[in-house]
């Protein structure tokens, strides 16, 4: 009892650790549709003036997501930033149409949807990849739905087994 009598509790609060710098850059051509209106700003972190709004149902390009939850987007030819997207419930805010992530190390990209020809490239585990879309906005796949048609950063197109690609932010 003597150890606790007349003692003051420690009321100090620890500060929150800082958010590490860094971001995920997405391949060119990643298309998304807004599931809610999203406010857009000219500069990351500067919310003094709304520069534009992506209306619910509108399409835009997803460029980058930073660790502090700012997202860089392109609307038409203009680049903006938004922090309106809550990534713990991202489906309420956006649906990404064609972003894939490799879930196998050393994924071969083939010139056609088969293993008959030599690979034209190799993708790394967790690498983002752009899956090509047809004119109606659907993912381009082979007739058996086993292969995705992808575009590589160097502009080449090829095919990867759908078994080794996870659709991201769908």
CSV table of C-alpha atoms in Angstrom, one decimal:
chain,number,residue,atom,x,y,z
A,1,UNK,CA,0.0,0.0,0.0
A,2,UNK,CA,2.9,2.4,0.8
A,3,UNK,CA,4.2,1.9,-2.7
A,4,UNK,CA,1.0,3.3,-4.3
A,5,UNK,CA,-0.1,6.0,-1.8
A,6,UNK,CA,0.5,9.6,-2.8
A,7,UNK,CA,2.1,8.6,-6.2
A,8,UNK,CA,1.1,10.5,-9.3
A,9,UNK,CA,0.3,8.4,-12.4
A,10,UNK,CA,2.4,8.9,-15.5
A,11,UNK,CA,0.1,10.9,-17.8
A,12,UNK,CA,2.6,11.5,-20.6
A,13,UNK,CA,1.5,10.5,-24.1
A,14,UNK,CA,3.8,9.2,-26.6
A,15,UNK,CA,3.9,10.8,-30.0
A,16,UNK,CA,2.7,9.0,-33.0
A,17,UNK,CA,5.5,7.7,-35.2
A,18,UNK,CA,6.0,9.5,-38.4
A,19,UNK,CA,4.7,8.1,-41.7
A,20,UNK,CA,7.6,6.7,-43.7
A,21,UNK,CA,8.2,8.3,-47.1
A,22,UNK,CA,7.6,6.3,-50.1
A,23,UNK,CA,4.9,5.4,-52.6
A,24,UNK,CA,3.6,2.9,-55.1
A,25,UNK,CA,3.8,4.1,-58.7
A,26,UNK,CA,1.4,2.4,-61.0
A,27,UNK,CA,2.0,1.5,-64.7
A,28,UNK,CA,0.8,3.9,-67.3
A,29,UNK,CA,-2.7,3.2,-68.4
A,30,UNK,CA,-4.3,2.1,-65.2
A,31,UNK,CA,-8.0,3.0,-65.4
A,32,UNK,CA,-10.3,3.6,-62.4
A,33,UNK,CA,-13.9,4.7,-61.9
A,34,UNK,CA,-15.0,6.9,-59.0
A,35,UNK,CA,-17.6,5.3,-56.7
A,36,UNK,CA,-18.0,8.6,-54.9
A,37,UNK,CA,-17.2,12.2,-55.8
A,38,UNK,CA,-13.5,12.9,-55.2
A,39,UNK,CA,-12.0,16.3,-54.5
A,40,UNK,CA,-8.8,17.1,-56.5
A,41,UNK,CA,-6.0,19.4,-55.6
A,42,UNK,CA,-3.1,20.8,-57.6
A,43,UNK,CA,-0.5,20.0,-55.0
A,44,UNK,CA,-0.1,17.1,-52.6
A,45,UNK,CA,-0.8,18.3,-49.1
A,46,UNK,CA,-2.2,21.6,-50.1
A,47,UNK,CA,-6.0,21.6,-49.6
A,48,UNK,CA,-6.6,25.3,-49.7
A,49,UNK,CA,-8.4,25.3,-53.0
A,50,UNK,CA,-10.3,22.4,-54.7
A,51,UNK,CA,-9.0,22.4,-58.3
A,52,UNK,CA,-11.5,19.9,-59.7
A,53,UNK,CA,-13.8,17.1,-58.8
A,54,UNK,CA,-14.1,13.6,-60.1
A,55,UNK,CA,-17.8,12.9,-60.1
A,56,UNK,CA,-19.2,9.5,-59.2
A,57,UNK,CA,-19.1,7.2,-62.2
A,58,UNK,CA,-16.3,9.1,-64.0
A,59,UNK,CA,-13.2,7.4,-65.3
A,60,UNK,CA,-9.7,8.6,-64.5
A,61,UNK,CA,-6.1,7.3,-64.5
A,62,UNK,CA,-4.4,6.1,-61.3
A,63,UNK,CA,-0.8,7.1,-61.2
A,64,UNK,CA,0.6,6.8,-57.6
A,65,UNK,CA,-0.4,6.2,-54.0
A,66,UNK,CA,1.9,7.6,-51.3
A,67,UNK,CA,2.4,6.2,-47.8
A,68,UNK,CA,0.6,9.2,-46.4
A,69,UNK,CA,-2.5,8.2,-48.4
A,70,UNK,CA,-2.4,10.9,-51.0
A,71,UNK,CA,-3.2,9.6,-54.5
A,72,UNK,CA,-1.9,11.1,-57.7
A,73,UNK,CA,-4.5,10.8,-60.6
A,74,UNK,CA,-4.8,12.0,-64.2
A,75,UNK,CA,-8.1,13.4,-65.5
A,76,UNK,CA,-7.9,14.0,-69.2
A,77,UNK,CA,-4.4,15.5,-69.5
A,78,UNK,CA,-4.3,17.2,-66.1
A,79,UNK,CA,-2.6,15.7,-63.0
A,80,UNK,CA,-4.1,16.2,-59.6
A,81,UNK,CA,-3.8,14.9,-56.0
A,82,UNK,CA,-6.5,13.6,-53.7
A,83,UNK,CA,-6.7,12.3,-50.1
A,84,UNK,CA,-10.4,11.6,-50.3
A,85,UNK,CA,-9.8,7.8,-50.6
A,86,UNK,CA,-9.9,5.7,-47.5
A,87,UNK,CA,-7.9,2.6,-48.4
A,88,UNK,CA,-9.4,0.4,-45.6
A,89,UNK,CA,-12.7,0.7,-47.5
A,90,UNK,CA,-11.4,1.7,-51.0
A,91,UNK,CA,-14.3,0.0,-52.7
A,92,UNK,CA,-16.5,2.8,-51.5
A,93,UNK,CA,-14.3,5.3,-53.3
A,94,UNK,CA,-13.0,3.7,-56.5
A,95,UNK,CA,-12.8,0.6,-58.6
A,96,UNK,CA,-9.7,0.0,-60.6
A,97,UNK,CA,-10.3,-1.7,-63.9
A,98,UNK,CA,-6.9,-3.2,-65.1
A,99,UNK,CA,-4.3,-3.2,-62.3
A,100,UNK,CA,-2.6,-6.6,-61.8
A,101,UNK,CA,0.1,-7.6,-59.3
A,102,UNK,CA,2.4,-10.5,-60.0
A,103,UNK,CA,2.1,-13.2,-57.3
A,104,UNK,CA,5.0,-15.4,-58.4
A,105,UNK,CA,8.7,-14.7,-58.8
A,106,UNK,CA,10.0,-14.9,-62.3
A,107,UNK,CA,6.7,-14.7,-64.2
A,108,UNK,CA,7.3,-15.2,-67.9
A,109,UNK,CA,5.6,-12.9,-70.4
A,110,UNK,CA,4.9,-14.7,-73.6
A,111,UNK,CA,4.3,-13.4,-77.2
A,112,UNK,CA,1.0,-15.4,-77.4
A,113,UNK,CA,-1.2,-17.1,-74.8
A,114,UNK,CA,0.7,-20.4,-74.6
A,115,UNK,CA,4.0,-21.7,-73.3
A,116,UNK,CA,5.0,-22.8,-76.8
A,117,UNK,CA,7.2,-19.7,-77.5
A,118,UNK,CA,10.1,-18.3,-75.5
A,119,UNK,CA,9.4,-15.5,-73.0
A,120,UNK,CA,9.8,-11.9,-74.2
A,121,UNK,CA,10.2,-10.6,-70.6
A,122,UNK,CA,10.1,-11.7,-67.0
A,123,UNK,CA,8.2,-10.0,-64.3
A,124,UNK,CA,9.2,-9.9,-60.6
A,125,UNK,CA,7.1,-10.9,-57.6
A,126,UNK,CA,4.8,-8.1,-56.5
A,127,UNK,CA,5.4,-6.1,-59.6
A,128,UNK,CA,2.4,-4.1,-60.9
A,129,UNK,CA,1.4,-4.7,-64.5
A,130,UNK,CA,-1.2,-3.1,-66.8
A,131,UNK,CA,-3.7,-5.5,-68.1
A,132,UNK,CA,-5.1,-4.3,-71.4
A,133,UNK,CA,-8.7,-3.5,-71.9
A,134,UNK,CA,-11.0,-4.0,-74.9
A,135,UNK,CA,-13.2,-1.3,-76.3
A,136,UNK,CA,-16.0,-2.1,-73.9
A,137,UNK,CA,-13.6,-1.8,-70.9
A,138,UNK,CA,-13.2,-5.5,-70.1
A,139,UNK,CA,-9.9,-7.2,-69.5
A,140,UNK,CA,-8.4,-8.8,-72.6
A,141,UNK,CA,-8.0,-12.5,-72.1
A,142,UNK,CA,-7.6,-15.6,-74.3
A,143,UNK,CA,-10.7,-17.6,-75.3
A,144,UNK,CA,-10.2,-20.0,-72.4
A,145,UNK,CA,-9.8,-17.2,-69.8
A,146,UNK,CA,-6.4,-18.5,-68.8
A,147,UNK,CA,-4.1,-15.7,-70.0
A,148,UNK,CA,-4.1,-11.9,-69.6
A,149,UNK,CA,-2.9,-9.6,-72.3
A,150,UNK,CA,-0.5,-7.1,-70.7
A,151,UNK,CA,1.5,-4.0,-71.6
A,152,UNK,CA,5.0,-3.8,-70.4
A,153,UNK,CA,6.7,-0.5,-69.3
A,154,UNK,CA,8.8,-0.5,-72.6
A,155,UNK,CA,5.5,-0.6,-74.6
A,156,UNK,CA,5.7,-4.2,-75.7
A,157,UNK,CA,2.6,-6.3,-75.2
A,158,UNK,CA,2.5,-9.9,-74.2
A,159,UNK,CA,0.6,-12.6,-72.4
A,160,UNK,CA,0.8,-13.9,-68.8
A,161,UNK,CA,-1.0,-16.7,-67.1
A,162,UNK,CA,-3.9,-15.4,-65.1
A,163,UNK,CA,-3.0,-17.9,-62.4
A,164,UNK,CA,0.0,-15.7,-61.4
A,165,UNK,CA,-1.7,-12.3,-61.5
A,166,UNK,CA,-3.9,-10.8,-58.7
A,167,UNK,CA,-6.3,-8.1,-59.6
A,168,UNK,CA,-5.7,-5.1,-57.4
A,169,UNK,CA,-8.2,-2.5,-56.0
A,170,UNK,CA,-11.0,-4.1,-58.1
